[in-house]
């Protein structure tokens, strides 16, 4: 099992979460991480700021709520798994940004944070149970229903189902 999956499971277990949808905003609050909605450039989804033992997640309030949920979960992944990025605002401040580069997941830490977010918002055991309990005729129907259950975008749900080996690819 990947480190991101293990870290997401540990956080869910820590907060005794066993049902969907998972609320990443509540998890941040439970971790004493302030979430600050702010208007950011469209290609920036959010950021993680750590300073003096405190953490703040900035999330683009212009993005859809589904995207904001994924962004907060992504930043929680950075918080739990990564020491911080080299961009330093002050001598003791580090920032992680979620932007178009991170969403393409080319950087190892960004790939890991995306995987953490998916595992946090759509835990494997809950996804597999939901698939068994869902009536559907097409992959599109399955994706739509599960996206609604887990409060994910349909594209994020499609990738999660593909990564879990439940579907082979998006329906056309």
Coordinates of N, CA, C and O in Angstrom, one line a residue:
X1 N 0.8 -1.2 0.0 CA 0.0 0.0 0.0 C 0.9 1.2 0.0 O 1.9 1.3 0.7
X2 N 0.5 2.2 -0.8 CA 1.3 3.5 -0.9 C 1.2 4.3 0.4 O 0.3 4.2 1.1
X3 N 2.3 5.1 0.6 CA 2.3 5.9 1.8 C 1.1 6.8 1.9 O 0.6 7.1 3.0
X4 N 0.7 7.4 0.8 CA -0.5 8.3 0.8 C -1.7 7.6 1.3 O -2.5 8.1 2.0
X5 N -1.9 6.3 0.8 CA -3.1 5.6 1.2 C -3.0 5.3 2.7 O -4.0 5.4 3.5
X6 N -1.9 4.9 3.2 CA -1.7 4.6 4.6 C -1.9 5.9 5.5 O -2.6 5.8 6.5
X7 N -1.4 7.0 5.0 CA -1.6 8.3 5.7 C -3.1 8.7 5.8 O -3.6 9.2 6.8
X8 N -3.8 8.5 4.7 CA -5.2 8.9 4.6 C -6.0 8.0 5.5 O -6.8 8.5 6.3
X9 N -5.7 6.7 5.5 CA -6.4 5.8 6.4 C -6.2 6.1 7.8 O -7.1 6.0 8.7
X10 N -4.9 6.5 8.2 CA -4.6 6.8 9.6 C -5.4 8.1 10.0 O -5.9 8.1 11.1
X11 N -5.5 9.0 9.1 CA -6.3 10.3 9.5 C -7.8 9.9 9.7 O -8.4 10.4 10.6
X12 N -8.3 9.1 8.8 CA -9.7 8.7 8.9 C -9.9 7.9 10.2 O -10.9 8.1 10.9
X13 N -9.0 7.1 10.5 CA -9.1 6.3 11.8 C -9.0 7.2 13.0 O -9.7 7.0 14.0
X14 N -8.0 8.1 12.9 CA -7.8 9.1 14.0 C -9.1 9.8 14.4 O -9.4 10.1 15.5
X15 N -9.9 10.2 13.4 CA -11.1 10.9 13.6 C -12.4 10.0 13.5 O -13.5 10.5 13.5
X16 N -12.1 8.7 13.5 CA -13.2 7.7 13.5 C -14.3 8.0 12.4 O -15.5 7.9 12.7
X17 N -13.8 8.2 11.2 CA -14.7 8.4 10.1 C -14.8 7.1 9.3 O -13.9 6.5 8.9
X18 N -16.1 6.7 9.2 CA -16.4 5.4 8.5 C -17.6 5.5 7.6 O -18.1 4.5 7.2
X19 N -17.9 6.8 7.2 CA -19.0 7.0 6.3 C -18.7 8.1 5.3 O -18.0 9.0 5.7
X20 N -19.3 8.1 4.2 CA -19.2 9.2 3.2 C -20.4 10.1 3.3 O -21.4 9.7 3.7
X21 N -20.2 11.4 2.9 CA -19.0 12.0 2.5 C -18.0 12.4 3.6 O -18.5 12.8 4.7
X22 N -16.8 12.4 3.4 CA -15.8 12.8 4.3 C -15.7 14.4 4.2 O -15.6 14.9 3.0
X23 N -15.6 15.1 5.3 CA -15.6 16.5 5.3 C -14.1 17.0 5.5 O -13.7 17.0 6.7
X24 N -13.4 17.4 4.5 CA -12.0 17.8 4.7 C -11.9 19.1 5.5 O -10.9 19.3 6.2
X25 N -12.9 19.9 5.4 CA -12.9 21.2 6.2 C -13.0 20.9 7.7 O -12.3 21.5 8.5
X26 N -13.8 19.9 8.1 CA -13.9 19.5 9.5 C -12.6 18.8 9.9 O -12.2 19.1 11.1
X27 N -12.0 18.1 9.1 CA -10.8 17.4 9.4 C -9.7 18.5 9.7 O -8.9 18.4 10.7
X28 N -9.6 19.5 8.8 CA -8.7 20.6 9.0 C -8.9 21.2 10.3 O -8.0 21.5 11.1
X29 N -10.2 21.5 10.6 CA -10.5 22.2 11.9 C -10.1 21.3 13.1 O -9.5 21.8 14.1
X30 N -10.3 20.0 13.0 CA -9.9 19.0 14.0 C -8.4 19.0 14.2 O -8.0 18.6 15.3
X31 N -7.7 19.3 13.2 CA -6.2 19.3 13.3 C -5.7 20.7 13.6 O -4.5 20.9 13.6
X32 N -6.6 21.6 14.0 CA -6.2 23.0 14.3 C -5.6 23.7 13.1 O -4.6 24.5 13.3
X33 N -6.0 23.4 11.9 CA -5.6 24.0 10.7 C -6.7 25.0 10.2 O -7.8 24.5 10.0
X34 N -6.4 26.2 10.1 CA -7.3 27.2 9.7 C -7.5 27.1 8.1 O -6.5 27.0 7.4
X35 N -8.7 27.1 7.6 CA -8.9 27.1 6.2 C -9.5 28.5 5.8 O -10.5 28.9 6.4
X36 N -8.7 29.2 5.0 CA -9.1 30.5 4.6 C -9.5 30.6 3.1 O -8.6 30.4 2.2
X37 N -10.8 30.8 2.8 CA -11.2 31.0 1.4 C -10.6 32.3 0.9 O -10.7 33.3 1.7
X38 N -10.1 32.3 -0.3 CA -9.6 33.6 -0.8 C -9.6 33.6 -2.3 O -9.6 32.5 -2.9
X39 N -9.7 34.7 -2.9 CA -9.8 34.9 -4.3 C -8.3 34.8 -4.8 O -7.5 35.6 -4.5
X40 N -8.0 33.7 -5.6 CA -6.7 33.5 -6.1 C -6.8 33.4 -7.6 O -7.9 33.3 -8.2
X41 N -5.7 33.5 -8.3 CA -5.7 33.3 -9.8 C -6.3 32.0 -10.1 O -6.2 31.0 -9.3
X42 N -7.0 31.9 -11.2 CA -7.8 30.7 -11.5 C -6.9 29.4 -11.6 O -7.4 28.3 -11.3
X43 N -5.6 29.6 -11.9 CA -4.8 28.4 -12.0 C -4.2 28.0 -10.6 O -3.4 27.0 -10.6
X44 N -4.5 28.7 -9.6 CA -4.1 28.3 -8.2 C -5.3 27.9 -7.4 O -6.2 28.6 -7.2
X45 N -5.3 26.6 -7.0 CA -6.4 26.1 -6.3 C -6.3 26.3 -4.8 O -7.3 26.5 -4.1
X46 N -5.1 26.3 -4.3 CA -4.9 26.5 -2.9 C -3.4 26.5 -2.5 O -2.5 26.4 -3.3
X47 N -3.2 26.6 -1.2 CA -1.8 26.6 -0.7 C -1.8 26.2 0.8 O -2.8 26.3 1.5
X48 N -0.7 25.7 1.2 CA -0.5 25.4 2.6 C 0.6 26.3 3.2 O 1.7 26.3 2.6
X49 N 0.3 27.0 4.2 CA 1.3 27.9 4.9 C 1.6 27.3 6.2 O 0.6 27.1 7.0
X50 N 2.9 27.1 6.6 CA 3.2 26.6 7.9 C 4.2 27.6 8.5 O 5.2 27.9 7.9
X51 N 3.9 28.0 9.7 CA 4.7 29.0 10.4 C 4.6 28.9 11.9 O 3.4 28.9 12.4
X52 N 5.7 28.9 12.6 CA 5.6 28.9 14.0 C 4.7 27.8 14.6 O 4.0 28.0 15.6
X53 N 4.8 26.6 14.0 CA 4.0 25.5 14.5 C 2.5 25.5 14.2 O 1.7 24.7 14.6
X54 N 2.1 26.5 13.4 CA 0.7 26.7 13.0 C 0.6 26.5 11.5 O 1.5 26.8 10.7
X55 N -0.6 26.0 11.0 CA -0.8 25.8 9.6 C -2.1 26.4 9.2 O -3.1 26.4 9.9
X56 N -2.0 27.0 7.9 CA -3.2 27.6 7.3 C -3.3 27.1 5.9 O -2.3 27.0 5.2
X57 N -4.5 26.7 5.5 CA -4.8 26.3 4.1 C -5.5 27.4 3.5 O -6.6 27.8 4.0
X58 N -5.0 27.9 2.4 CA -5.7 28.9 1.6 C -6.4 28.1 0.4 O -5.7 27.3 -0.2
X59 N -7.7 28.4 0.2 CA -8.4 27.7 -0.9 C -9.1 28.7 -1.7 O -9.6 29.7 -1.2
X60 N -9.0 28.5 -3.0 CA -9.6 29.5 -4.0 C -11.1 29.4 -3.9 O -11.7 28.4 -4.3
X61 N -11.7 30.5 -3.4 CA -13.2 30.6 -3.2 C -13.9 30.7 -4.6 O -15.1 30.6 -4.6
X62 N -13.2 31.0 -5.6 CA -13.8 31.1 -7.0 C -14.0 29.7 -7.6 O -14.7 29.6 -8.6
X63 N -13.4 28.7 -7.0 CA -13.6 27.3 -7.6 C -14.8 26.7 -7.0 O -15.3 27.1 -6.0
X64 N -15.3 25.6 -7.7 CA -16.5 24.9 -7.2 C -16.2 24.3 -5.8 O -15.1 24.0 -5.5
X65 N -17.3 24.1 -5.1 CA -17.1 23.4 -3.8 C -16.5 22.1 -3.9 O -15.6 21.7 -3.0
X66 N -16.8 21.3 -4.9 CA -16.1 20.0 -5.1 C -14.6 20.1 -5.3 O -13.8 19.4 -4.7
X67 N -14.2 21.1 -6.0 CA -12.8 21.3 -6.2 C -12.1 21.8 -4.9 O -11.0 21.4 -4.6
X68 N -12.8 22.7 -4.2 CA -12.3 23.2 -2.9 C -12.1 22.0 -1.9 O -11.1 22.0 -1.2
X69 N -13.1 21.1 -1.9 CA -13.0 19.9 -1.0 C -11.7 19.1 -1.4 O -10.9 18.7 -0.5
X70 N -11.5 18.9 -2.7 CA -10.3 18.1 -3.1 C -9.0 18.9 -2.7 O -8.0 18.3 -2.3
X71 N -9.0 20.2 -2.9 CA -7.9 21.0 -2.6 C -7.5 21.0 -1.2 O -6.4 20.8 -0.8
X72 N -8.5 21.1 -0.3 CA -8.3 21.1 1.2 C -7.7 19.7 1.5 O -6.7 19.6 2.3
X73 N -8.3 18.6 1.0 CA -7.8 17.3 1.2 C -6.3 17.1 0.7 O -5.5 16.5 1.4
X74 N -6.0 17.7 -0.5 CA -4.7 17.7 -1.0 C -3.7 18.4 -0.1 O -2.6 17.9 0.2
X75 N -4.1 19.5 0.4 CA -3.2 20.3 1.3 C -3.0 19.5 2.6 O -1.9 19.6 3.2
X76 N -4.1 18.8 3.1 CA -3.9 18.0 4.3 C -2.9 16.9 4.0 O -2.1 16.5 4.9
X77 N -2.9 16.4 2.8 CA -1.8 15.4 2.4 C -0.4 16.0 2.6 O 0.5 15.3 3.1
X78 N -0.2 17.2 2.1 CA 1.1 17.8 2.3 C 1.4 18.0 3.7 O 2.5 17.7 4.2
X79 N 0.4 18.4 4.5 CA 0.6 18.6 5.9 C 1.1 17.3 6.6 O 2.0 17.4 7.4
X80 N 0.4 16.2 6.3 CA 0.7 15.0 6.9 C 2.0 14.3 6.4 O 2.6 13.5 7.1
X81 N 2.3 14.5 5.2 CA 3.4 13.7 4.6 C 4.7 14.5 4.2 O 5.7 13.9 4.0
X82 N 4.6 15.8 4.0 CA 5.7 16.6 3.5 C 6.1 17.7 4.4 O 5.3 18.4 5.0
X83 N 7.4 17.9 4.5 CA 8.0 18.9 5.3 C 7.7 20.3 4.8 O 7.7 21.3 5.5
X84 N 7.5 20.5 3.5 CA 7.3 21.8 2.9 C 8.1 22.0 1.7 O 9.0 21.2 1.4
X85 N 7.7 22.9 0.9 CA 8.3 23.2 -0.4 C 9.4 24.3 -0.2 O 9.4 25.0 0.8
X86 N 10.3 24.4 -1.1 CA 11.4 25.3 -1.0 C 11.0 26.8 -1.1 O 11.9 27.7 -0.8
X87 N 9.8 27.2 -1.5 CA 9.4 28.6 -1.5 C 9.3 29.1 -0.1 O 8.4 28.7 0.6
X88 N 10.1 30.0 0.2 CA 10.2 30.5 1.6 C 9.7 32.0 1.6 O 10.3 32.8 0.9
X89 N 8.7 32.3 2.4 CA 8.2 33.7 2.5 C 9.0 34.5 3.5 O 9.3 35.6 3.3
X90 N 9.2 33.9 4.6 CA 10.0 34.4 5.7 C 11.1 33.3 6.0 O 11.0 32.2 5.5
X91 N 12.0 33.6 6.9 CA 13.1 32.6 7.1 C 12.5 31.3 7.7 O 13.1 30.3 7.5
X92 N 11.4 31.4 8.4 CA 10.8 30.2 9.0 C 9.5 29.8 8.4 O 8.7 29.1 9.0
X93 N 9.2 30.2 7.2 CA 7.9 30.0 6.6 C 8.1 29.2 5.3 O 8.9 29.6 4.5
X94 N 7.3 28.2 5.1 CA 7.3 27.4 3.8 C 5.9 27.4 3.3 O 4.9 27.3 4.1
X95 N 5.7 27.3 2.0 CA 4.4 27.3 1.4 C 4.4 26.2 0.4 O 5.3 25.9 -0.4
X96 N 3.2 25.5 0.4 CA 2.9 24.5 -0.7 C 1.8 25.1 -1.5 O 0.7 25.5 -0.9
X97 N 1.9 25.2 -2.8 CA 0.8 25.7 -3.7 C 0.2 24.5 -4.4 O 0.9 23.6 -4.8
X98 N -1.1 24.6 -4.6 CA -1.8 23.7 -5.5 C -2.2 24.5 -6.7 O -3.0 25.4 -6.6
X99 N -1.6 24.1 -7.8 CA -1.9 24.9 -9.0 C -2.0 24.0 -10.2 O -2.2 22.8 -10.1
X100 N -2.0 24.5 -11.4 CA -2.2 23.7 -12.6 C -1.1 22.6 -12.7 O -1.3 21.5 -13.2
X101 N 0.2 23.0 -12.3 CA 1.2 22.0 -12.3 C 0.9 20.8 -11.4 O 1.1 19.7 -11.7
X102 N 0.5 21.1 -10.1 CA 0.2 20.1 -9.2 C -1.0 19.2 -9.6 O -1.0 18.0 -9.4
X103 N -2.0 19.9 -10.3 CA -3.1 19.1 -10.7 C -2.8 18.1 -11.9 O -3.4 17.1 -12.1
X104 N -1.7 18.4 -12.6 CA -1.2 17.5 -13.6 C -0.3 16.4 -13.0 O 0.0 15.4 -13.7
X105 N 0.0 16.6 -11.8 CA 0.7 15.6 -11.0 C 2.0 15.1 -11.6 O 2.2 13.9 -11.9
X106 N 2.9 16.0 -11.8 CA 4.2 15.6 -12.4 C 5.3 15.6 -11.3 O 6.3 14.9 -11.5
X107 N 5.1 16.3 -10.2 CA 6.0 16.3 -9.1 C 5.7 15.2 -8.1 O 4.5 15.0 -7.8
X108 N 6.6 14.5 -7.6 CA 6.4 13.3 -6.7 C 5.5 13.7 -5.5 O 4.6 13.0 -5.2
X109 N 5.8 14.8 -4.9 CA 5.0 15.2 -3.7 C 3.6 15.6 -4.1 O 2.6 15.3 -3.4
X110 N 3.4 16.2 -5.3 CA 2.1 16.5 -5.8 C 1.3 15.3 -6.1 O 0.1 15.2 -5.9
X111 N 1.9 14.3 -6.8 CA 1.3 13.0 -7.0 C 0.8 12.4 -5.7 O -0.3 11.9 -5.6
X112 N 1.7 12.4 -4.7 CA 1.4 11.8 -3.5 C 0.2 12.5 -2.8 O -0.7 11.9 -2.2
X113 N 0.2 13.9 -2.8 CA -0.8 14.6 -2.2 C -2.2 14.4 -2.9 O -3.2 14.3 -2.3
X114 N -2.1 14.3 -4.2 CA -3.4 14.0 -5.0 C -3.9 12.6 -4.6 O -5.1 12.4 -4.4
X115 N -3.0 11.6 -4.4 CA -3.4 10.3 -4.1 C -4.0 10.3 -2.6 O -5.0 9.6 -2.4
X116 N -3.3 11.0 -1.8 CA -3.8 11.2 -0.4 C -5.3 11.7 -0.4 O -6.2 11.2 0.3
X117 N -5.5 12.8 -1.2 CA -6.8 13.4 -1.3 C -7.8 12.5 -1.7 O -8.9 12.4 -1.2
X118 N -7.5 11.7 -2.8 CA -8.5 10.7 -3.3 C -8.8 9.6 -2.3 O -9.9 9.2 -2.1
X119 N -7.7 9.1 -1.6 CA -7.9 8.1 -0.6 C -8.7 8.6 0.6 O -9.4 7.9 1.3
X120 N -8.5 9.9 0.9 CA -9.2 10.5 2.1 C -10.7 10.7 1.8 O -11.5 10.4 2.6
X121 N -11.0 11.3 0.6 CA -12.3 11.6 0.2 C -13.1 10.4 -0.3 O -14.4 10.4 -0.2
X122 N -12.5 9.4 -0.8 CA -13.1 8.2 -1.3 C -12.3 7.0 -0.8 O -11.7 6.3 -1.6
X123 N -12.4 6.7 0.5 CA -11.7 5.5 1.0 C -12.0 4.2 0.3 O -13.2 4.0 0.0
X124 N -11.0 3.4 0.0 CA -11.2 2.2 -0.8 C -12.3 1.3 -0.2 O -13.2 0.9 -1.0
X125 N -12.4 1.1 1.0 CA -13.4 0.2 1.6 C -14.8 0.8 1.4 O -15.7 0.0 1.0
X126 N -14.9 2.1 1.5 CA -16.2 2.7 1.3 C -16.6 2.7 -0.2 O -17.8 2.5 -0.5
X127 N -15.7 2.9 -1.0 CA -15.9 2.9 -2.5 C -16.4 1.5 -2.9 O -17.4 1.4 -3.6
X128 N -15.6 0.5 -2.5 CA -16.0 -0.9 -2.9 C -17.4 -1.2 -2.3 O -18.2 -1.9 -3.0
X129 N -17.7 -0.9 -1.1 CA -19.0 -1.1 -0.6 C -20.1 -0.4 -1.3 O -21.2 -1.0 -1.6
X130 N -19.8 0.9 -1.7 CA -20.8 1.6 -2.5 C -21.1 1.0 -3.8 O -22.2 1.0 -4.3
X131 N -20.0 0.5 -4.5 CA -20.2 -0.1 -5.8 C -21.1 -1.3 -5.7 O -22.0 -1.5 -6.5
X132 N -20.9 -2.1 -4.6 CA -21.7 -3.3 -4.4 C -23.2 -2.9 -4.2 O -24.1 -3.7 -4.6
X133 N -23.4 -1.8 -3.6 CA -24.8 -1.4 -3.2 C -25.5 -0.5 -4.2 O -26.6 -0.2 -4.0
X134 N -24.8 -0.2 -5.3 CA -25.3 0.8 -6.3 C -25.9 0.0 -7.5 O -25.2 -0.9 -8.0
X135 N -27.1 0.4 -7.9 CA -27.7 -0.2 -9.1 C -27.3 0.8 -10.3 O -27.5 2.0 -10.2
X136 N -26.6 0.2 -11.3 CA -26.2 1.0 -12.5 C -26.2 0.1 -13.7 O -26.0 -1.1 -13.6
X137 N -26.4 0.7 -14.8 CA -26.3 0.0 -16.1 C -25.1 0.3 -16.9 O -24.6 -0.5 -17.7
X138 N -24.5 1.5 -16.6 CA -23.4 1.9 -17.4 C -22.3 2.5 -16.4 O -22.6 2.8 -15.3
X139 N -21.1 2.5 -16.9 CA -20.0 3.1 -16.1 C -20.3 4.6 -15.8 O -20.1 5.0 -14.7
X140 N -20.9 5.3 -16.8 CA -21.3 6.7 -16.5 C -22.3 6.8 -15.3 O -22.1 7.7 -14.5
X141 N -23.3 5.9 -15.3 CA -24.2 5.9 -14.2 C -23.5 5.7 -12.9 O -23.8 6.3 -11.8
X142 N -22.6 4.7 -12.8 CA -21.9 4.4 -11.6 C -21.1 5.6 -11.2 O -21.1 6.0 -10.0
X143 N -20.3 6.2 -12.1 CA -19.5 7.4 -11.8 C -20.3 8.5 -11.2 O -20.0 9.1 -10.2
X144 N -21.5 8.8 -11.9 CA -22.3 9.9 -11.5 C -22.9 9.6 -10.0 O -22.8 10.5 -9.2
X145 N -23.3 8.4 -9.8 CA -23.9 8.1 -8.5 C -22.8 8.2 -7.4 O -23.1 8.7 -6.3
X146 N -21.7 7.6 -7.7 CA -20.6 7.6 -6.6 C -20.0 9.0 -6.4 O -19.7 9.4 -5.3
X147 N -19.9 9.8 -7.5 CA -19.4 11.2 -7.4 C -20.4 11.9 -6.4 O -19.9 12.7 -5.6
X148 N -21.6 11.7 -6.5 CA -22.6 12.4 -5.7 C -22.5 11.9 -4.2 O -22.4 12.7 -3.3
X149 N -22.3 10.6 -4.0 CA -22.2 10.0 -2.7 C -20.9 10.5 -2.0 O -21.0 10.9 -0.8
X150 N -19.8 10.6 -2.7 CA -18.5 11.0 -2.1 C -18.2 12.4 -2.2 O -17.2 12.9 -1.8
X151 N -19.1 13.2 -2.9 CA -19.0 14.6 -3.1 C -17.6 14.9 -3.8 O -16.8 15.8 -3.4
X152 N -17.4 14.2 -4.9 CA -16.3 14.4 -5.8 C -16.8 14.8 -7.2 O -17.9 14.5 -7.5
X153 N -15.9 15.4 -7.9 CA -16.3 15.7 -9.3 C -16.3 14.3 -10.0 O -15.7 13.3 -9.6
X154 N -17.0 14.3 -11.2 CA -17.1 13.0 -11.9 C -15.7 12.6 -12.4 O -15.4 11.4 -12.4
X155 N -14.9 13.5 -12.8 CA -13.6 13.2 -13.3 C -12.7 12.6 -12.1 O -12.0 11.6 -12.3
X156 N -12.8 13.2 -11.0 CA -12.0 12.7 -9.8 C -12.5 11.3 -9.4 O -11.7 10.4 -9.1
X157 N -13.8 11.1 -9.5 CA -14.4 9.8 -9.2 C -14.0 8.7 -10.2 O -13.7 7.6 -9.9
X158 N -14.0 9.1 -11.5 CA -13.5 8.2 -12.5 C -12.1 7.8 -12.3 O -11.8 6.6 -12.3
X159 N -11.2 8.7 -12.0 CA -9.8 8.4 -11.7 C -9.7 7.5 -10.5 O -8.9 6.5 -10.5
X160 N -10.5 7.7 -9.4 CA -10.4 6.9 -8.2 C -10.9 5.5 -8.6 O -10.2 4.5 -8.2
X161 N -11.9 5.3 -9.3 CA -12.4 4.0 -9.7 C -11.4 3.3 -10.6 O -11.2 2.1 -10.5
X162 N -10.7 4.0 -11.5 CA -9.7 3.4 -12.3 C -8.5 3.0 -11.5 O -8.0 1.9 -11.7
X163 N -8.1 3.8 -10.6 CA -6.9 3.5 -9.7 C -7.2 2.4 -8.8 O -6.2 1.7 -8.4
X164 N -8.4 2.2 -8.4 CA -8.8 1.0 -7.6 C -9.0 -0.2 -8.4 O -9.3 -1.3 -7.9
X165 N -9.0 -0.1 -9.8 CA -9.2 -1.3 -10.6 C -10.6 -1.7 -10.8 O -10.9 -2.8 -11.2
X166 N -11.5 -0.8 -10.4 CA -13.0 -1.1 -10.5 C -13.5 -0.9 -11.9 O -14.3 -1.6 -12.4
X167 N -13.0 0.1 -12.6 CA -13.3 0.3 -14.0 C -12.0 0.4 -14.8 O -10.9 0.7 -14.2
X168 N -12.0 0.2 -16.1 CA -10.8 0.2 -16.9 C -10.5 1.5 -17.5 O -9.4 1.8 -17.9
X169 N -11.5 2.4 -17.5 CA -11.4 3.7 -18.1 C -12.7 4.4 -18.2 O -13.7 3.8 -18.0
X170 N -12.7 5.7 -18.6 CA -13.9 6.4 -18.7 C -14.8 5.9 -19.8 O -14.2 5.4 -20.8
X171 N -16.0 5.9 -19.6 CA -17.0 5.5 -20.7 C -17.0 6.6 -21.8 O -16.8 7.8 -21.5
X172 N -17.2 6.2 -23.0 CA -17.4 7.2 -24.1 C -18.7 7.0 -24.8 O -19.3 6.0 -24.8

